Amino acid sequence: MTRQGVAAAIDAALFDDLMARYAAMFGRDETPWRIWSAANAPAALDRHDVVLSDGEATGDLIDRVVAADAVLIESEREGGRWIDTVRSPMGTWVLDVRADDDTPHSPAFVAVLRAALSLHFPAHDALCIARAWQPGATAWPNDFARFPQVRHAALVPPGQTAQPFAPCPPDLGLYAVMPSAAWIETLVPLAVPTVQLRFKSDDADAVKHEVARAAKAAKGSQSRLFINDHWRVAIDHHAACGGDSGIYGIHLGQEDLDDADLDAIRASGLRLGVSTHGYAEMLRVAAISPSYLALGAIFPTTTKVMPTQPQGMGRFQSYVALMQPVIPSLVGIGGVNAGNMGEVLAVGVGSAAVVRAITEASDVPAAVAGLNALFA
């Protein structure tokens, strides 16, 4: 291993072309990213360094990368596929993709990887983009079949398929995410097409009360009610009502998926919506065929601590182009309001979620009417 380091071979012309084409769409990291092969990595690494290992990396290299908050990508061949392990400060992902050639880290791969990182994509998403890139292409990738499958943390074992959840219409319309059943009671008579109870409490009795109250408000109405997080309470209440509870579905975040009984949710007949924040998360969730995907956060939001920076409209457009043929029901989330709703809907999604645009409105009925009108 050399102390100064020797950069990995890169198709510089391709990198420059991609930055010229897409920097305005995605933004540009002003700090240059450096990519090294494991054998030629410098002694000192930092958070803008990526080390590429052909095969499993040594424990010493892993420790050095972790200590520097750098990125390590270990690539192994398995039949006709590449198995990539991406280690970064955002965690470890293992991705599986069909191999285009016998070179794990070709100059073109390095160019696309570096461009994606320089366009503010996190390492695991940058790897997805680099592997999905069509050789010789300049168009942003949107062919789902070329993107990797997720091995870790997979929701479905490799080689297996999951039964899809009950479908949602692609036009869920205005989607109001509310903190209490009282808000659900307020919005259902105002003809909000989709509502979500996002009640945060560790009090089991309070949760059951809020879910039952929200379900009662939605039952028999035109509003579709989703219950955030409290999937077991929602299933139990739905079953106790003989499947006619007023609950339409359940919404889970990425952090909730590992603990949820997805088979039980599927068997209940309730729909399942899932929040996603980038390529790897979308690919992970697509394997279970949820009823809808929420994509974001598009704009800055104060209603929730987000795991990533705001995605922006450029990323949102690219996510919709990739996922809409696979999961037609998509919801734009994060910082959406009356002022930017039109921009979100112009991308082609049939739904956008709002929180403060309603909860902070001085005239709630007027705010709802105005937001609903944007979907007309």
Tab-separated table of C-alpha atoms in Angstrom:
chain	number	residue	atom	x	y	z
A	1	MET	CA	0.000	0.000	0.000
A	2	THR	CA	1.528	3.329	-1.053
A	3	ARG	CA	1.493	6.276	1.338
A	4	GLN	CA	0.485	8.882	-1.262
A	5	GLY	CA	-1.954	6.637	-3.074
A	6	VAL	CA	-2.674	6.069	-6.751
A	7	ALA	CA	-6.194	6.903	-7.901
A	8	ALA	CA	-8.309	4.187	-9.509
A	9	ALA	CA	-8.466	4.306	-13.307
A	10	ILE	CA	-11.365	6.502	-14.402
A	11	ASP	CA	-13.046	7.480	-17.656
A	12	ALA	CA	-12.443	11.184	-17.116
A	13	ALA	CA	-14.403	12.239	-20.194
A	14	LEU	CA	-17.474	10.347	-18.988
A	15	PHE	CA	-17.176	11.857	-15.511
A	16	ASP	CA	-16.907	15.384	-16.909
A	17	ASP	CA	-19.867	14.789	-19.219
A	18	LEU	CA	-22.077	13.499	-16.404
A	19	MET	CA	-21.232	16.435	-14.175
A	20	ALA	CA	-21.979	18.870	-16.982
A	21	ARG	CA	-25.320	17.182	-17.674
A	22	TYR	CA	-26.606	16.610	-14.152
A	23	ALA	CA	-25.036	19.082	-11.702
A	24	ALA	CA	-27.884	21.550	-12.200
A	25	MET	CA	-30.454	18.796	-11.616
A	26	PHE	CA	-28.953	17.259	-8.483
A	27	GLY	CA	-26.485	19.804	-7.111
A	28	ARG	CA	-22.722	19.408	-6.827
A	29	ASP	CA	-20.428	18.611	-3.914
A	30	GLU	CA	-17.675	21.211	-3.999
A	31	THR	CA	-15.255	18.877	-2.203
A	32	PRO	CA	-13.769	16.422	-4.731
A	33	TRP	CA	-14.295	12.714	-4.148
A	34	ARG	CA	-11.254	10.452	-4.449
A	35	ILE	CA	-11.511	6.800	-5.443
A	36	TRP	CA	-8.718	4.293	-4.847
A	37	SER	CA	-8.143	0.609	-5.365
A	38	ALA	CA	-7.430	-1.186	-2.105
A	39	ALA	CA	-3.851	-1.945	-3.149
A	40	ASN	CA	-3.104	1.711	-3.910
A	41	ALA	CA	-5.062	3.564	-1.233
A	42	PRO	CA	-3.174	6.257	0.678
A	43	ALA	CA	-2.266	5.864	4.311
A	44	ALA	CA	-4.504	8.773	5.320
A	45	LEU	CA	-8.176	8.618	4.353
A	46	ASP	CA	-11.043	11.045	4.925
A	47	ARG	CA	-14.813	11.179	4.448
A	48	HIS	CA	-14.501	11.945	0.713
A	49	ASP	CA	-12.427	8.831	0.014
A	50	VAL	CA	-13.760	5.599	-1.486
A	51	VAL	CA	-11.698	2.421	-1.439
A	52	LEU	CA	-12.551	-0.320	-3.945
A	53	SER	CA	-11.666	-3.868	-2.969
A	54	ASP	CA	-11.700	-6.725	-5.481
A	55	GLY	CA	-12.952	-9.327	-3.035
A	56	GLU	CA	-13.185	-9.210	0.733
A	57	ALA	CA	-11.169	-6.445	2.365
A	58	THR	CA	-8.738	-7.051	5.199
A	59	GLY	CA	-9.771	-6.276	8.737
A	60	ASP	CA	-7.083	-3.608	8.918
A	61	LEU	CA	-8.452	-1.807	5.855
A	62	ILE	CA	-12.007	-1.991	7.173
A	63	ASP	CA	-10.871	-0.488	10.474
A	64	ARG	CA	-9.029	2.345	8.701
A	65	VAL	CA	-12.027	3.161	6.523
A	66	VAL	CA	-14.407	3.159	9.484
A	67	ALA	CA	-12.079	5.339	11.559
A	68	ALA	CA	-11.885	7.904	8.747
A	69	ASP	CA	-15.652	7.934	8.017
A	70	ALA	CA	-14.664	6.922	4.492
A	71	VAL	CA	-16.393	4.478	2.131
A	72	LEU	CA	-15.392	0.906	1.309
A	73	ILE	CA	-16.878	-1.098	-1.563
A	74	GLU	CA	-16.017	-4.801	-1.651
A	75	SER	CA	-16.983	-6.540	-4.906
A	76	GLU	CA	-17.066	-10.292	-5.400
A	77	ARG	CA	-18.130	-12.333	-8.427
A	78	GLU	CA	-20.825	-14.953	-7.883
A	79	GLY	CA	-21.690	-16.680	-11.133
A	80	GLY	CA	-22.778	-13.988	-13.552
A	81	ARG	CA	-23.404	-11.385	-10.844
A	82	TRP	CA	-21.516	-8.856	-8.753
A	83	ILE	CA	-22.071	-8.888	-5.013
A	84	ASP	CA	-21.151	-5.454	-3.663
A	85	THR	CA	-20.798	-4.693	0.034
A	86	VAL	CA	-20.929	-0.948	0.665
A	87	ARG	CA	-19.648	0.225	4.046
A	88	SER	CA	-20.106	3.897	4.881
A	89	PRO	CA	-21.021	6.093	7.853
A	90	MET	CA	-24.664	5.486	6.830
A	91	GLY	CA	-24.353	1.745	7.429
A	92	THR	CA	-23.647	-1.411	5.454
A	93	TRP	CA	-25.558	-2.528	2.380
A	94	VAL	CA	-25.047	-5.691	0.336
A	95	LEU	CA	-26.278	-5.449	-3.246
A	96	ASP	CA	-26.544	-8.065	-5.994
A	97	VAL	CA	-26.559	-7.187	-9.698
A	98	ARG	CA	-26.047	-8.833	-13.069
A	99	ALA	CA	-22.480	-8.350	-14.316
A	100	ASP	CA	-21.984	-6.553	-17.634
A	101	ASP	CA	-18.355	-7.700	-17.883
A	102	ASP	CA	-15.562	-9.356	-15.921
A	103	THR	CA	-14.120	-6.141	-14.477
A	104	PRO	CA	-15.465	-5.269	-11.028
A	105	HIS	CA	-14.432	-1.616	-11.155
A	106	SER	CA	-13.966	-0.520	-14.751
A	107	PRO	CA	-12.960	3.073	-15.589
A	108	ALA	CA	-16.565	3.741	-16.655
A	109	PHE	CA	-17.902	2.317	-13.368
A	110	VAL	CA	-15.493	4.529	-11.417
A	111	ALA	CA	-16.576	7.563	-13.455
A	112	VAL	CA	-20.281	7.018	-12.777
A	113	LEU	CA	-19.659	6.192	-9.111
A	114	ARG	CA	-17.610	9.341	-8.602
A	115	ALA	CA	-20.165	11.431	-10.479
A	116	ALA	CA	-23.037	10.094	-8.370
A	117	LEU	CA	-21.123	10.822	-5.163
A	118	SER	CA	-20.269	14.291	-6.452
A	119	LEU	CA	-23.982	14.833	-7.158
A	120	HIS	CA	-24.703	14.288	-3.432
A	121	PHE	CA	-25.954	10.699	-3.623
A	122	PRO	CA	-24.953	8.621	-0.564
A	123	ALA	CA	-22.524	5.783	-1.217
A	124	HIS	CA	-25.091	2.960	-1.308
A	125	ASP	CA	-27.238	4.879	-3.795
A	126	ALA	CA	-24.190	5.872	-5.853
A	127	LEU	CA	-23.305	2.185	-6.150
A	128	CYS	CA	-26.838	1.416	-7.377
A	129	ILE	CA	-26.541	4.116	-10.037
A	130	ALA	CA	-23.089	2.977	-11.154
A	131	ARG	CA	-24.169	-0.657	-11.509
A	132	ALA	CA	-27.394	0.277	-13.320
A	133	TRP	CA	-25.643	2.546	-15.808
A	134	GLN	CA	-26.029	1.335	-19.378
A	135	PRO	CA	-22.574	1.040	-21.006
A	136	GLY	CA	-22.099	3.863	-23.473
A	137	ALA	CA	-25.168	5.762	-22.259
A	138	THR	CA	-25.470	9.316	-21.000
A	139	ALA	CA	-29.157	9.220	-20.000
A	140	TRP	CA	-29.914	8.851	-16.299
A	141	PRO	CA	-30.781	5.183	-15.597
A	142	ASN	CA	-34.449	4.271	-15.147
A	143	ASP	CA	-34.528	0.618	-16.263
A	144	PHE	CA	-35.552	-1.192	-13.085
A	145	ALA	CA	-34.207	-4.530	-14.350
A	146	ARG	CA	-30.651	-3.144	-14.435
A	147	PHE	CA	-30.667	-1.990	-10.816
A	148	PRO	CA	-29.277	-4.172	-8.024
A	149	GLN	CA	-31.290	-6.324	-5.688
A	150	VAL	CA	-30.765	-5.856	-1.961
A	151	ARG	CA	-29.215	-8.746	-0.047
A	152	HIS	CA	-28.683	-6.866	3.216
A	153	ALA	CA	-30.866	-5.738	4.774
A	154	ALA	CA	-33.208	-7.734	2.550
A	155	LEU	CA	-36.907	-8.061	3.319
A	156	VAL	CA	-37.207	-11.132	1.083
A	157	PRO	CA	-34.562	-13.892	0.899
A	158	PRO	CA	-32.525	-13.856	-2.346
A	159	GLY	CA	-34.238	-15.776	-5.114
A	160	GLN	CA	-37.657	-15.634	-3.463
A	161	THR	CA	-40.640	-13.456	-4.280
A	162	ALA	CA	-43.300	-12.084	-1.975
A	163	GLN	CA	-47.013	-11.947	-2.574
A	164	PRO	CA	-48.002	-8.347	-3.269
A	165	PHE	CA	-49.987	-6.354	-0.762
A	166	ALA	CA	-53.506	-5.254	-1.618
A	167	PRO	CA	-53.203	-2.501	-4.227
A	168	CYS	CA	-53.903	1.195	-3.881
A	169	PRO	CA	-55.206	3.362	-6.693
A	170	PRO	CA	-52.423	5.416	-8.272
A	171	ASP	CA	-54.317	8.613	-7.459
A	172	LEU	CA	-54.515	8.675	-3.664
A	173	GLY	CA	-54.892	12.438	-3.982
A	174	LEU	CA	-54.348	14.825	-1.112
A	175	TYR	CA	-52.762	12.825	1.707
A	176	ALA	CA	-53.037	14.454	5.133
A	177	VAL	CA	-50.685	13.088	7.806
A	178	MET	CA	-52.145	14.058	11.163
A	179	PRO	CA	-50.960	13.701	14.773
A	180	SER	CA	-54.272	12.772	16.397
A	181	ALA	CA	-57.657	11.184	15.854
A	182	ALA	CA	-59.244	14.574	16.508
A	183	TRP	CA	-57.604	15.817	13.325
A	184	ILE	CA	-58.926	12.790	11.429
A	185	GLU	CA	-62.415	13.641	12.697
A	186	THR	CA	-61.955	17.174	11.398
A	187	LEU	CA	-60.673	16.207	7.955
A	188	VAL	CA	-62.943	13.321	6.984
A	189	PRO	CA	-66.026	15.573	6.615
A	190	LEU	CA	-63.904	17.905	4.459
A	191	ALA	CA	-63.493	15.140	1.854
A	192	VAL	CA	-59.754	14.644	2.231
A	193	PRO	CA	-59.256	11.522	0.094
A	194	THR	CA	-56.420	9.984	2.126
A	195	VAL	CA	-55.573	10.531	5.785
A	196	GLN	CA	-52.966	9.059	8.082
A	197	LEU	CA	-52.979	8.840	11.857
A	198	ARG	CA	-49.399	9.451	12.970
A	199	PHE	CA	-49.908	9.286	16.721
A	200	LYS	CA	-46.656	8.997	18.657
A	201	SER	CA	-47.019	7.529	22.138
A	202	ASP	CA	-45.673	4.684	24.254
A	203	ASP	CA	-48.988	4.454	26.107
A	204	ALA	CA	-50.600	1.287	24.723
A	205	ASP	CA	-54.086	2.235	25.889
A	206	ALA	CA	-53.805	5.698	24.368
A	207	VAL	CA	-52.683	4.185	21.059
A	208	LYS	CA	-55.639	1.787	20.987
A	209	HIS	CA	-58.020	4.623	21.802
A	210	GLU	CA	-56.657	6.877	19.055
A	211	VAL	CA	-56.693	4.112	16.434
A	212	ALA	CA	-60.280	3.145	17.284
A	213	ARG	CA	-61.400	6.787	17.277
A	214	ALA	CA	-59.749	7.498	13.924
A	215	ALA	CA	-61.186	4.314	12.429
A	216	LYS	CA	-64.678	5.250	13.604
A	217	ALA	CA	-64.315	8.653	11.962
A	218	ALA	CA	-63.233	7.162	8.634
A	219	LYS	CA	-65.673	4.244	8.525
A	220	GLY	CA	-68.289	4.674	5.832
A	221	SER	CA	-66.603	7.778	4.431
A	222	GLN	CA	-64.711	8.401	1.201
A	223	SER	CA	-61.459	8.944	3.116
A	224	ARG	CA	-58.855	6.195	3.123
A	225	LEU	CA	-57.326	5.883	6.590
A	226	PHE	CA	-53.752	4.677	7.102
A	227	ILE	CA	-52.323	3.993	10.553
A	228	ASN	CA	-48.679	4.931	10.983
A	229	ASP	CA	-46.392	2.558	12.868
A	230	HIS	CA	-48.962	0.837	15.131
A	231	TRP	CA	-49.505	-2.080	12.780
A	232	ARG	CA	-50.454	-4.663	15.412
A	233	VAL	CA	-53.099	-2.420	16.961
A	234	ALA	CA	-54.481	-1.664	13.507
A	235	ILE	CA	-54.658	-5.347	12.545
A	236	ASP	CA	-56.317	-6.325	15.811
A	237	HIS	CA	-58.897	-3.545	15.574
A	238	HIS	CA	-59.590	-4.360	11.939
A	239	ALA	CA	-60.116	-8.044	12.777
A	240	ALA	CA	-62.333	-7.221	15.758
A	241	CYS	CA	-64.561	-5.245	13.401
A	242	GLY	CA	-64.874	-8.162	11.020
A	243	GLY	CA	-62.725	-6.478	8.398
A	244	ASP	CA	-65.002	-3.426	8.274
A	245	SER	CA	-63.147	-1.126	10.627
A	246	GLY	CA	-62.649	2.054	8.642
A	247	ILE	CA	-58.905	1.350	8.420
A	248	TYR	CA	-57.663	1.163	4.846
A	249	GLY	CA	-53.995	0.463	5.424
A	250	ILE	CA	-50.811	0.765	7.443
A	251	HIS	CA	-47.832	3.016	6.841
A	252	LEU	CA	-44.339	2.063	7.975
A	253	GLY	CA	-40.977	3.776	7.889
A	254	GLN	CA	-37.754	2.008	6.973
A	255	GLU	CA	-36.847	1.586	10.620
A	256	ASP	CA	-40.161	-0.203	11.296
A	257	LEU	CA	-39.942	-2.814	8.544
A	258	ASP	CA	-37.522	-5.160	10.287
A	259	ASP	CA	-39.776	-5.555	13.327
A	260	ALA	CA	-43.155	-5.643	11.591
A	261	ASP	CA	-44.881	-8.930	10.765
A	262	LEU	CA	-45.308	-8.289	7.056
A	263	ASP	CA	-47.084	-11.605	6.516
A	264	ALA	CA	-49.673	-10.689	9.147
A	265	ILE	CA	-50.255	-7.288	7.564
A	266	ARG	CA	-50.628	-8.890	4.144
A	267	ALA	CA	-53.020	-11.536	5.466
A	268	SER	CA	-55.199	-8.879	7.104
A	269	GLY	CA	-56.046	-7.446	3.701
A	270	LEU	CA	-54.902	-3.986	4.757
A	271	ARG	CA	-52.741	-1.984	2.384
A	272	LEU	CA	-49.127	-1.198	3.173
A	273	GLY	CA	-47.356	2.048	2.380
A	274	VAL	CA	-43.651	2.574	3.060
A	275	SER	CA	-41.460	5.669	3.268
A	276	THR	CA	-38.256	5.650	1.214
A	277	HIS	CA	-35.378	8.093	0.938
A	278	GLY	CA	-33.294	6.938	-2.018
A	279	TYR	CA	-32.458	4.204	-4.502
A	280	ALA	CA	-31.310	1.440	-2.152
A	281	GLU	CA	-34.335	1.846	0.111
A	282	MET	CA	-36.721	1.834	-2.862
A	283	LEU	CA	-35.107	-1.331	-4.233
A	284	ARG	CA	-35.264	-2.965	-0.813
A	285	VAL	CA	-38.968	-2.246	-0.416
A	286	ALA	CA	-39.918	-3.063	-4.011
A	287	ALA	CA	-39.144	-6.714	-3.248
A	288	ILE	CA	-42.224	-6.962	-1.001
A	289	SER	CA	-44.574	-5.242	-3.512
A	290	PRO	CA	-46.130	-2.696	-1.150
A	291	SER	CA	-49.354	-0.892	-1.953
A	292	TYR	CA	-47.605	2.444	-2.349
A	293	LEU	CA	-44.220	4.076	-1.916
A	294	ALA	CA	-43.704	7.454	-0.307
A	295	LEU	CA	-40.716	9.246	-1.861
A	296	GLY	CA	-38.859	12.031	-0.087
A	297	ALA	CA	-38.294	14.120	1.786
A	298	ILE	CA	-38.498	16.362	-1.270
A	299	PHE	CA	-38.208	19.677	0.567
A	300	PRO	CA	-36.921	20.660	4.019
A	301	THR	CA	-39.308	19.648	6.787
A	302	THR	CA	-39.471	20.202	10.531
A	303	THR	CA	-42.130	17.598	11.297
A	304	LYS	CA	-39.696	14.690	11.455
A	305	VAL	CA	-35.959	14.107	11.815
A	306	MET	CA	-34.942	12.782	8.398
A	307	PRO	CA	-32.097	10.296	7.778
A	308	THR	CA	-31.006	12.185	4.664
A	309	GLN	CA	-30.845	15.727	3.369
A	310	PRO	CA	-33.870	16.937	1.363
A	311	GLN	CA	-33.935	15.045	-1.929
A	312	GLY	CA	-34.947	17.964	-4.126
A	313	MET	CA	-37.045	17.850	-7.264
A	314	GLY	CA	-34.271	16.378	-9.415
A	315	ARG	CA	-33.982	13.227	-7.333
A	316	PHE	CA	-37.736	13.026	-6.925
A	317	GLN	CA	-38.168	13.040	-10.707
A	318	SER	CA	-35.571	10.300	-11.128
A	319	TYR	CA	-37.198	8.158	-8.424
A	320	VAL	CA	-40.627	8.474	-10.028
A	321	ALA	CA	-39.237	7.572	-13.459
A	322	LEU	CA	-37.709	4.395	-12.019
A	323	MET	CA	-40.456	3.239	-9.671
A	324	GLN	CA	-43.751	4.196	-11.301
A	325	PRO	CA	-43.738	1.275	-13.774
A	326	VAL	CA	-43.116	-1.090	-10.836
A	327	ILE	CA	-45.297	0.431	-8.100
A	328	PRO	CA	-47.821	2.775	-9.737
A	329	SER	CA	-49.042	4.350	-6.499
A	330	LEU	CA	-46.423	6.900	-5.439
A	331	VAL	CA	-46.684	9.695	-2.872
A	332	GLY	CA	-44.463	12.757	-2.702
A	333	ILE	CA	-43.576	13.570	0.910
A	334	GLY	CA	-41.608	16.104	2.903
A	335	GLY	CA	-42.158	19.847	3.087
A	336	VAL	CA	-45.006	19.826	0.550
A	337	ASN	CA	-47.395	22.778	0.729
A	338	ALA	CA	-49.780	24.768	-1.439
A	339	GLY	CA	-46.888	26.711	-2.923
A	340	ASN	CA	-44.926	23.723	-4.227
A	341	MET	CA	-47.678	21.107	-4.621
A	342	GLY	CA	-48.114	21.878	-8.319
A	343	GLU	CA	-44.433	21.236	-8.971
A	344	VAL	CA	-44.675	17.868	-7.214
A	345	LEU	CA	-47.794	16.771	-9.085
A	346	ALA	CA	-46.328	17.869	-12.425
A	347	VAL	CA	-43.827	15.008	-12.119
A	348	GLY	CA	-46.728	12.593	-12.584
A	349	VAL	CA	-47.496	11.235	-9.120
A	350	GLY	CA	-51.114	10.943	-8.040
A	351	SER	CA	-50.618	11.932	-4.429
A	352	ALA	CA	-48.686	14.265	-2.161
A	353	ALA	CA	-48.612	14.284	1.618
A	354	VAL	CA	-48.975	17.393	3.749
A	355	VAL	CA	-48.763	18.112	7.451
A	356	ARG	CA	-48.202	21.757	8.365
A	357	ALA	CA	-50.099	22.983	5.304
A	358	ILE	CA	-53.170	21.874	7.254
A	359	THR	CA	-52.195	21.824	10.936
A	360	GLU	CA	-50.837	25.390	10.820
A	361	ALA	CA	-53.593	26.801	8.608
A	362	SER	CA	-55.656	29.626	10.101
A	363	ASP	CA	-58.690	28.388	8.149
A	364	VAL	CA	-58.516	24.603	7.862
A	365	PRO	CA	-61.564	24.094	5.592
A	366	ALA	CA	-60.270	26.735	3.185
A	367	ALA	CA	-56.773	25.239	3.231
A	368	VAL	CA	-58.136	21.767	2.493
A	369	ALA	CA	-60.343	23.077	-0.305
A	370	GLY	CA	-57.382	24.851	-1.871
A	371	LEU	CA	-55.140	21.799	-1.640
A	372	ASN	CA	-57.823	19.472	-3.002
A	373	ALA	CA	-58.349	21.836	-5.927
A	374	LEU	CA	-54.731	21.339	-6.993
A	375	PHE	CA	-55.579	17.722	-7.859
A	376	ALA	CA	-58.511	18.645	-10.095
